[in-house]
mmCIF file of C-alpha atoms in Angstrom:
data_model
loop_
_atom_site.group_PDB
_atom_site.id
_atom_site.type_symbol
_atom_site.label_atom_id
_atom_site.label_comp_id
_atom_site.label_asym_id
_atom_site.label_seq_id
_atom_site.Cartn_x
_atom_site.Cartn_y
_atom_site.Cartn_z
ATOM 1 C CA MET A 1 42.365 -91.100 131.845
ATOM 2 C CA PRO A 2 43.159 -87.633 130.339
ATOM 3 C CA THR A 3 45.761 -85.350 131.617
ATOM 4 C CA LEU A 4 45.236 -81.731 132.839
ATOM 5 C CA GLN A 5 47.871 -80.888 130.112
ATOM 6 C CA GLN A 6 46.161 -82.425 127.479
ATOM 7 C CA PHE A 7 42.687 -80.510 128.710
ATOM 8 C CA ARG A 8 45.111 -77.163 128.428
ATOM 9 C CA TYR A 9 46.037 -77.903 124.911
ATOM 10 C CA LEU A 10 42.262 -78.434 124.039
ATOM 11 C CA VAL A 11 41.338 -75.590 125.470
ATOM 12 C CA ALA A 12 43.856 -73.608 123.964
ATOM 13 C CA VAL A 13 42.872 -75.073 120.372
ATOM 14 C CA ALA A 14 39.237 -74.153 121.191
ATOM 15 C CA ASP A 15 40.192 -70.433 122.148
ATOM 16 C CA THR A 16 42.178 -70.081 118.621
ATOM 17 C CA LEU A 17 41.332 -72.544 116.136
ATOM 18 C CA HIS A 18 44.980 -72.450 115.103
ATOM 19 C CA PHE A 19 47.520 -75.097 115.839
ATOM 20 C CA ARG A 20 50.353 -72.974 115.933
ATOM 21 C CA ARG A 21 48.968 -69.748 117.960
ATOM 22 C CA ALA A 22 47.567 -72.701 120.285
ATOM 23 C CA ALA A 23 50.815 -74.228 120.868
ATOM 24 C CA GLU A 24 52.759 -70.668 121.586
ATOM 25 C CA THR A 25 49.643 -70.331 123.957
ATOM 26 C CA VAL A 26 50.563 -73.126 125.962
ATOM 27 C CA HIS A 27 54.456 -72.785 125.285
ATOM 28 C CA VAL A 28 55.215 -76.318 123.204
ATOM 29 C CA THR A 29 55.899 -76.980 119.934
ATOM 30 C CA GLN A 30 53.065 -77.703 117.358
ATOM 31 C CA PRO A 31 53.875 -81.232 116.762
ATOM 32 C CA THR A 32 53.956 -81.617 120.775
ATOM 33 C CA LEU A 33 50.371 -80.040 120.995
ATOM 34 C CA SER A 34 49.033 -82.068 117.959
ATOM 35 C CA ALA A 35 50.485 -85.386 119.376
ATOM 36 C CA GLN A 36 48.791 -85.132 122.741
ATOM 37 C CA LEU A 37 45.403 -83.863 121.114
ATOM 38 C CA ARG A 38 45.702 -87.465 119.076
ATOM 39 C CA GLU A 39 46.258 -89.007 122.237
ATOM 40 C CA LEU A 40 43.660 -87.331 124.121
ATOM 41 C CA GLU A 41 41.159 -88.165 121.401
ATOM 42 C CA GLY A 42 42.560 -91.958 121.537
ATOM 43 C CA LYS A 43 42.134 -92.083 125.222
ATOM 44 C CA LEU A 44 38.209 -90.774 124.696
ATOM 45 C CA GLY A 45 37.529 -92.877 121.755
ATOM 46 C CA VAL A 46 35.886 -89.838 119.887
ATOM 47 C CA GLN A 47 37.230 -87.378 117.595
ATOM 48 C CA LEU A 48 37.288 -83.874 119.168
ATOM 49 C CA VAL A 49 39.143 -81.784 116.611
ATOM 50 C CA GLU A 50 38.620 -81.544 112.650
ATOM 51 C CA ARG A 51 41.679 -80.891 110.599
ATOM 52 C CA SER A 52 41.413 -79.645 107.113
ATOM 53 C CA ARG A 53 43.467 -77.336 104.614
ATOM 54 C CA ALA A 54 40.525 -74.779 105.642
ATOM 55 C CA GLY A 55 41.474 -74.593 109.102
ATOM 56 C CA VAL A 56 40.709 -76.236 112.221
ATOM 57 C CA SER A 57 37.264 -76.596 113.961
ATOM 58 C CA LEU A 58 36.235 -78.321 116.928
ATOM 59 C CA THR A 59 33.241 -81.384 116.312
ATOM 60 C CA PRO A 60 30.219 -81.161 118.195
ATOM 61 C CA VAL A 61 31.513 -83.176 121.143
ATOM 62 C CA GLY A 62 35.066 -81.634 121.188
ATOM 63 C CA ALA A 63 33.406 -78.262 121.954
ATOM 64 C CA ASP A 64 31.499 -79.508 124.776
ATOM 65 C CA VAL A 65 34.435 -81.528 126.146
ATOM 66 C CA ALA A 66 36.399 -78.419 125.783
ATOM 67 C CA ALA A 67 33.838 -76.559 127.876
ATOM 68 C CA ARG A 68 33.819 -79.173 130.528
ATOM 69 C CA ALA A 69 37.961 -79.121 130.702
ATOM 70 C CA ARG A 70 37.565 -75.429 131.029
ATOM 71 C CA THR A 71 35.682 -75.779 134.005
ATOM 72 C CA VAL A 72 37.902 -78.618 135.079
ATOM 73 C CA LEU A 73 41.263 -76.544 134.829
ATOM 74 C CA ARG A 74 39.439 -73.568 136.625
ATOM 75 C CA ASP A 75 38.643 -75.980 139.497
ATOM 76 C CA VAL A 76 42.140 -77.505 139.763
ATOM 77 C CA ALA A 77 43.458 -73.886 139.639
ATOM 78 C CA ASP A 78 40.958 -72.973 142.705
ATOM 79 C CA ILE A 79 42.041 -75.941 144.871
ATOM 80 C CA VAL A 80 45.803 -75.110 144.258
ATOM 81 C CA ASP A 81 44.807 -71.301 145.080
ATOM 82 C CA LEU A 82 43.083 -72.941 148.503
ATOM 83 C CA ALA A 83 46.464 -74.653 149.176
ATOM 84 C CA ARG A 84 48.706 -71.604 148.565
ATOM 85 C CA THR A 85 46.607 -69.033 150.389
ATOM 86 C CA GLY A 86 45.796 -71.646 153.274
ATOM 87 C CA ALA A 87 48.952 -70.681 155.870
ATOM 88 C CA ASP A 88 49.335 -66.992 154.484
ATOM 89 C CA PRO A 89 47.139 -65.579 152.059
ATOM 90 C CA LEU A 90 49.357 -62.480 151.674
ATOM 91 C CA GLY A 91 52.665 -64.215 151.779
ATOM 92 C CA GLY A 92 52.812 -65.896 148.643
ATOM 93 C CA THR A 93 52.671 -64.786 144.618
ATOM 94 C CA ILE A 94 49.460 -63.871 143.159
ATOM 95 C CA ARG A 95 49.489 -63.913 139.347
ATOM 96 C CA VAL A 96 47.890 -60.871 138.328
ATOM 97 C CA GLY A 97 47.034 -59.639 134.491
ATOM 98 C CA VAL A 98 47.213 -56.071 133.625
ATOM 99 C CA VAL A 99 46.181 -54.592 130.267
ATOM 100 C CA GLY A 100 49.137 -52.949 128.719
ATOM 101 C CA SER A 101 47.980 -49.520 128.685
ATOM 102 C CA LEU A 102 47.705 -49.302 132.504
ATOM 103 C CA GLY A 103 50.544 -51.922 133.889
ATOM 104 C CA SER A 104 53.722 -49.521 133.790
ATOM 105 C CA TYR A 105 52.353 -46.447 134.786
ATOM 106 C CA PHE A 106 49.844 -47.806 137.516
ATOM 107 C CA LEU A 107 51.932 -50.666 139.024
ATOM 108 C CA PRO A 108 55.075 -48.468 140.198
ATOM 109 C CA LEU A 109 52.619 -45.962 142.248
ATOM 110 C CA VAL A 110 51.241 -48.836 144.295
ATOM 111 C CA ILE A 111 53.796 -51.858 144.634
ATOM 112 C CA PRO A 112 55.921 -50.033 147.296
ATOM 113 C CA ALA A 113 52.977 -49.548 149.871
ATOM 114 C CA LEU A 114 52.014 -53.082 148.794
ATOM 115 C CA HIS A 115 55.505 -54.381 149.555
ATOM 116 C CA ALA A 116 55.686 -52.334 152.791
ATOM 117 C CA ALA A 117 52.362 -53.541 154.050
ATOM 118 C CA TYR A 118 53.193 -57.420 152.918
ATOM 119 C CA PRO A 119 56.527 -57.813 152.710
ATOM 120 C CA LYS A 120 56.253 -61.428 151.840
ATOM 121 C CA LEU A 121 53.681 -61.151 149.140
ATOM 122 C CA LYS A 122 55.091 -61.437 145.257
ATOM 123 C CA PHE A 123 53.605 -60.397 142.251
ATOM 124 C CA TYR A 124 53.933 -62.233 138.901
ATOM 125 C CA VAL A 125 52.558 -59.992 136.412
ATOM 126 C CA ARG A 126 51.198 -60.522 132.860
ATOM 127 C CA GLU A 127 50.377 -57.838 130.189
ATOM 128 C CA GLY A 128 47.999 -58.204 127.568
ATOM 129 C CA ILE A 129 44.753 -57.392 125.834
ATOM 130 C CA ALA A 130 41.635 -57.564 127.379
ATOM 131 C CA THR A 131 40.279 -60.664 125.994
ATOM 132 C CA ASP A 132 43.633 -62.743 126.622
ATOM 133 C CA LEU A 133 43.634 -61.702 130.228
ATOM 134 C CA MET A 134 39.859 -62.500 130.801
ATOM 135 C CA ARG A 135 40.352 -65.907 129.214
ATOM 136 C CA ARG A 136 43.311 -66.570 131.170
ATOM 137 C CA LEU A 137 41.616 -65.509 134.491
ATOM 138 C CA ASN A 138 38.704 -67.654 133.737
ATOM 139 C CA ASP A 139 40.804 -70.691 132.982
ATOM 140 C CA GLY A 140 42.727 -70.093 136.133
ATOM 141 C CA ALA A 141 45.915 -69.432 134.669
ATOM 142 C CA LEU A 142 45.884 -65.695 136.611
ATOM 143 C CA ASP A 143 44.529 -65.020 139.864
ATOM 144 C CA ALA A 144 43.030 -61.626 139.580
ATOM 145 C CA LEU A 145 43.256 -58.415 136.948
ATOM 146 C CA PHE A 146 43.518 -54.892 137.024
ATOM 147 C CA PHE A 147 40.766 -54.340 134.313
ATOM 148 C CA PRO A 148 39.089 -51.437 132.554
ATOM 149 C CA LEU A 149 35.268 -51.264 133.907
ATOM 150 C CA PRO A 150 32.175 -51.952 133.528
ATOM 151 C CA LEU A 151 32.661 -55.693 133.405
ATOM 152 C CA GLU A 152 29.441 -58.009 133.329
ATOM 153 C CA GLU A 153 30.732 -61.447 134.766
ATOM 154 C CA ALA A 154 28.335 -63.115 137.072
ATOM 155 C CA ALA A 155 31.497 -65.514 137.961
ATOM 156 C CA LEU A 156 33.745 -62.780 138.806
ATOM 157 C CA ASN A 157 34.154 -60.537 141.837
ATOM 158 C CA VAL A 158 34.659 -56.578 140.660
ATOM 159 C CA GLU A 159 36.271 -54.297 143.048
ATOM 160 C CA PRO A 160 36.379 -50.549 141.837
ATOM 161 C CA LEU A 161 39.612 -48.862 142.173
ATOM 162 C CA PHE A 162 39.715 -45.651 140.427
ATOM 163 C CA HIS A 163 38.426 -43.518 137.663
ATOM 164 C CA GLU A 164 41.202 -41.947 135.302
ATOM 165 C CA PRO A 165 40.820 -39.142 132.904
ATOM 166 C CA LEU A 166 41.889 -39.296 129.344
ATOM 167 C CA GLN A 167 43.699 -36.088 127.897
ATOM 168 C CA VAL A 168 44.228 -34.827 124.463
ATOM 169 C CA VAL A 169 47.857 -35.124 123.513
ATOM 170 C CA LEU A 170 49.054 -32.764 120.669
ATOM 171 C CA PRO A 171 52.647 -31.262 119.360
ATOM 172 C CA ALA A 172 53.808 -28.848 121.586
ATOM 173 C CA ASP A 173 53.527 -26.565 118.120
ATOM 174 C CA HIS A 174 49.803 -27.587 117.467
ATOM 175 C CA PRO A 175 47.304 -24.596 117.295
ATOM 176 C CA LEU A 176 45.284 -26.068 120.064
ATOM 177 C CA ALA A 177 48.181 -26.362 122.645
ATOM 178 C CA LYS A 178 47.938 -22.756 123.474
ATOM 179 C CA ASN A 179 44.341 -23.695 125.017
ATOM 180 C CA PRO A 180 44.474 -24.849 129.058
ATOM 181 C CA ILE A 181 41.315 -26.998 128.184
ATOM 182 C CA ILE A 182 40.664 -28.050 124.612
ATOM 183 C CA GLU A 183 36.906 -27.949 123.734
ATOM 184 C CA ARG A 184 35.627 -31.117 122.214
ATOM 185 C CA ALA A 185 34.118 -29.403 119.237
ATOM 186 C CA ALA A 186 37.711 -28.076 118.345
ATOM 187 C CA LEU A 187 38.678 -31.727 117.449
ATOM 188 C CA ALA A 188 36.375 -31.971 114.612
ATOM 189 C CA GLY A 189 38.303 -32.837 111.320
ATOM 190 C CA GLU A 190 41.280 -33.638 113.478
ATOM 191 C CA THR A 191 43.296 -37.213 112.861
ATOM 192 C CA VAL A 192 43.389 -39.084 116.299
ATOM 193 C CA MET A 193 45.619 -42.088 116.460
ATOM 194 C CA THR A 194 44.950 -44.734 119.007
ATOM 195 C CA LEU A 195 45.744 -48.427 120.295
ATOM 196 C CA GLU A 196 44.805 -50.818 117.753
ATOM 197 C CA ALA A 197 41.931 -53.154 117.853
ATOM 198 C CA GLY A 198 41.595 -55.428 120.781
ATOM 199 C CA HIS A 199 42.280 -52.755 123.447
ATOM 200 C CA ARG A 200 39.712 -51.163 125.537
ATOM 201 C CA LEU A 201 41.058 -47.789 124.861
ATOM 202 C CA HIS A 202 40.569 -48.410 121.313
ATOM 203 C CA ASP A 203 37.024 -48.544 121.934
ATOM 204 C CA THR A 204 36.775 -45.354 124.057
ATOM 205 C CA VAL A 205 38.724 -43.297 121.748
ATOM 206 C CA ALA A 206 36.944 -44.444 118.849
ATOM 207 C CA ALA A 207 33.540 -43.395 120.385
ATOM 208 C CA LEU A 208 34.760 -40.121 121.095
ATOM 209 C CA ALA A 209 36.411 -39.603 117.682
ATOM 210 C CA GLU A 210 32.838 -40.182 116.260
ATOM 211 C CA GLU A 211 31.085 -38.153 118.730
ATOM 212 C CA VAL A 212 33.059 -35.068 118.241
ATOM 213 C CA GLY A 213 33.378 -35.679 114.245
ATOM 214 C CA ALA A 214 37.212 -36.489 114.431
ATOM 215 C CA HIS A 215 39.375 -38.650 111.983
ATOM 216 C CA LEU A 216 40.216 -42.009 113.687
ATOM 217 C CA SER A 217 43.273 -43.052 112.063
ATOM 218 C CA LEU A 218 43.437 -46.761 110.973
ATOM 219 C CA ASP A 219 46.720 -46.504 109.004
ATOM 220 C CA TYR A 220 48.786 -45.505 112.128
ATOM 221 C CA GLU A 221 47.524 -47.535 114.817
ATOM 222 C CA GLY A 222 49.894 -47.526 117.982
ATOM 223 C CA THR A 223 51.210 -50.762 119.484
ATOM 224 C CA SER A 224 51.910 -49.148 123.124
ATOM 225 C CA LEU A 225 51.280 -45.636 124.238
ATOM 226 C CA ASP A 226 54.961 -44.947 123.933
ATOM 227 C CA THR A 227 54.663 -45.484 120.098
ATOM 228 C CA LEU A 228 51.456 -43.011 120.105
ATOM 229 C CA ARG A 229 53.130 -40.410 121.852
ATOM 230 C CA GLN A 230 56.396 -40.799 119.447
ATOM 231 C CA MET A 231 53.714 -40.744 116.211
ATOM 232 C CA VAL A 232 52.314 -37.724 117.863
ATOM 233 C CA ALA A 233 55.607 -35.940 118.135
ATOM 234 C CA THR A 234 56.166 -36.333 114.637
ATOM 235 C CA GLY A 235 52.946 -34.438 113.390
ATOM 236 C CA LEU A 236 51.362 -37.778 112.184
ATOM 237 C CA GLY A 237 48.018 -36.306 114.532
ATOM 238 C CA LEU A 238 46.556 -36.358 118.173
ATOM 239 C CA SER A 239 45.944 -39.122 120.417
ATOM 240 C CA VAL A 240 43.964 -39.386 123.697
ATOM 241 C CA LEU A 241 46.013 -40.831 126.517
ATOM 242 C CA PRO A 242 45.288 -41.845 129.922
ATOM 243 C CA ALA A 243 46.273 -39.453 132.747
ATOM 244 C CA LEU A 244 48.885 -41.873 134.756
ATOM 245 C CA TYR A 245 50.667 -42.271 131.498
ATOM 246 C CA VAL A 246 50.838 -38.506 130.503
ATOM 247 C CA ARG A 247 52.120 -37.942 134.317
ATOM 248 C CA SER A 248 54.781 -40.778 134.042
ATOM 249 C CA GLU A 249 55.982 -40.051 130.156
ATOM 250 C CA VAL A 250 54.255 -36.644 128.522
ATOM 251 C CA ALA A 251 54.894 -34.260 131.183
ATOM 252 C CA ARG A 252 58.694 -34.550 130.865
ATOM 253 C CA GLU A 253 58.606 -34.384 127.077
ATOM 254 C CA ALA A 254 59.491 -31.358 125.229
ATOM 255 C CA LEU A 255 57.892 -32.156 121.656
ATOM 256 C CA VAL A 256 54.085 -33.035 123.071
ATOM 257 C CA VAL A 257 51.785 -31.522 125.695
ATOM 258 C CA ALA A 258 48.584 -32.900 127.458
ATOM 259 C CA ARG A 259 45.487 -30.871 127.494
ATOM 260 C CA PRO A 260 42.263 -31.940 129.419
ATOM 261 C CA LEU A 261 39.075 -32.229 127.490
ATOM 262 C CA SER A 262 36.083 -29.863 128.176
ATOM 263 C CA ASN A 263 33.124 -31.661 129.956
ATOM 264 C CA PRO A 264 32.039 -34.072 129.583
ATOM 265 C CA ALA A 265 35.312 -35.397 129.684
ATOM 266 C CA PRO A 266 36.440 -38.622 128.657
ATOM 267 C CA GLY A 267 37.991 -40.983 130.904
ATOM 268 C CA ARG A 268 37.945 -44.965 132.157
ATOM 269 C CA ASP A 269 37.343 -46.894 135.260
ATOM 270 C CA ILE A 270 39.669 -49.394 136.474
ATOM 271 C CA GLY A 271 39.055 -52.146 139.056
ATOM 272 C CA MET A 272 40.462 -55.289 140.303
ATOM 273 C CA VAL A 273 38.736 -58.335 139.173
ATOM 274 C CA TRP A 274 38.938 -62.106 140.539
ATOM 275 C CA ARG A 275 36.883 -65.375 140.478
ATOM 276 C CA LYS A 276 34.341 -65.512 143.057
ATOM 277 C CA THR A 277 35.298 -69.087 143.563
ATOM 278 C CA SER A 278 39.044 -68.089 144.337
ATOM 279 C CA ALA A 279 40.119 -68.634 148.035
ATOM 280 C CA GLY A 280 42.041 -65.551 148.164
ATOM 281 C CA HIS A 281 39.020 -63.495 148.051
ATOM 282 C CA ALA A 282 39.861 -61.752 151.282
ATOM 283 C CA ALA A 283 43.295 -61.117 150.837
ATOM 284 C CA TYR A 284 42.700 -59.803 147.101
ATOM 285 C CA ALA A 285 39.935 -57.324 148.749
ATOM 286 C CA GLN A 286 42.591 -56.172 151.355
ATOM 287 C CA ILE A 287 44.910 -55.379 148.501
ATOM 288 C CA ALA A 288 42.129 -53.352 146.372
ATOM 289 C CA ALA A 289 41.598 -51.390 149.875
ATOM 290 C CA LEU A 290 45.313 -50.717 150.055
ATOM 291 C CA ILE A 291 45.306 -49.876 146.446
ATOM 292 C CA ARG A 292 42.543 -46.864 146.756
ATOM 293 C CA ASP A 293 44.070 -45.565 149.968
ATOM 294 C CA THR A 294 47.597 -45.303 148.240
ATOM 295 C CA LEU A 295 46.258 -43.549 145.247
ATOM 296 C CA SER A 296 44.385 -41.008 147.044
ATOM 297 C CA LYS A 297 47.405 -39.964 148.677
ATOM 298 C CA ASP A 298 49.779 -40.136 145.749
ATOM 299 C CA ALA A 299 47.886 -40.024 142.548
ATOM 300 C CA PRO A 300 45.894 -36.577 142.290
ATOM 301 C CA GLU A 301 45.375 -37.225 138.534
ATOM 302 C CA VAL A 302 42.873 -40.158 139.344
ATOM 303 C CA THR A 303 39.677 -40.269 141.650
ATOM 304 C CA VAL A 304 39.602 -43.125 143.785
ATOM 305 C CA ILE A 305 36.036 -45.024 143.587
ATOM 306 C CA GLY A 306 34.606 -48.128 145.568
#
């Protein structure tokens, strides 16, 4: 019979259509992955993957097997989750994913309260971009996500947490810095930098730039919020950054300042997301409720929702 590991390798190839990237995803060497896929094809007696100089693709039956394998892996993850949470759902390790533009500035606000309420609870945290995190959640590699909303996924439970405003970050000597609130129209013609494509924040800022007539810089895209802040400090342009990041990093920076935009002010909603089939449903709902309570007390920069 095929092994679960072989199914994981096939799903990785289906997601990346690239042997090297697939191998990196599942943390094995490329020769190991290739050999295991050939063994899987031998066990099933059918070709699953087409290999050519033009690239990698799945055969029609390979695509069907990969889809079924994805379901099998998710069901196995739920079985493990059921066993792990059976005795004490808040006494073990929860594997959570968080988008990179949120994790380092949100988690420190809520982890102390979670530890005080559930001292045995541990978080394994993976930061990444939205598409990769969602794939890992659906495949069962992660238990829950802290994720931008809205999210239309019938198989997922979505628990709204908070609304986070976005603020304009600009050099301290920029003419607009003297304004306590920046009018949206004042951004017309300005160069605005944001995270590289693939991040939800990129899409939000790109839409804002188009709306107000600002120039979205594609030459200088940031790989992190810190990179954006540093490029703003050198005068390359402005940026639009989340309020929790502003609280953590911009407020203590002398070379840049943050200002709110006039209404309708841009922002993003963040929620906690998990599979509806997960055995940890009740525990995750408790965690979400505690997070909302903590933020309502300790983070006036955001508005609790849900």
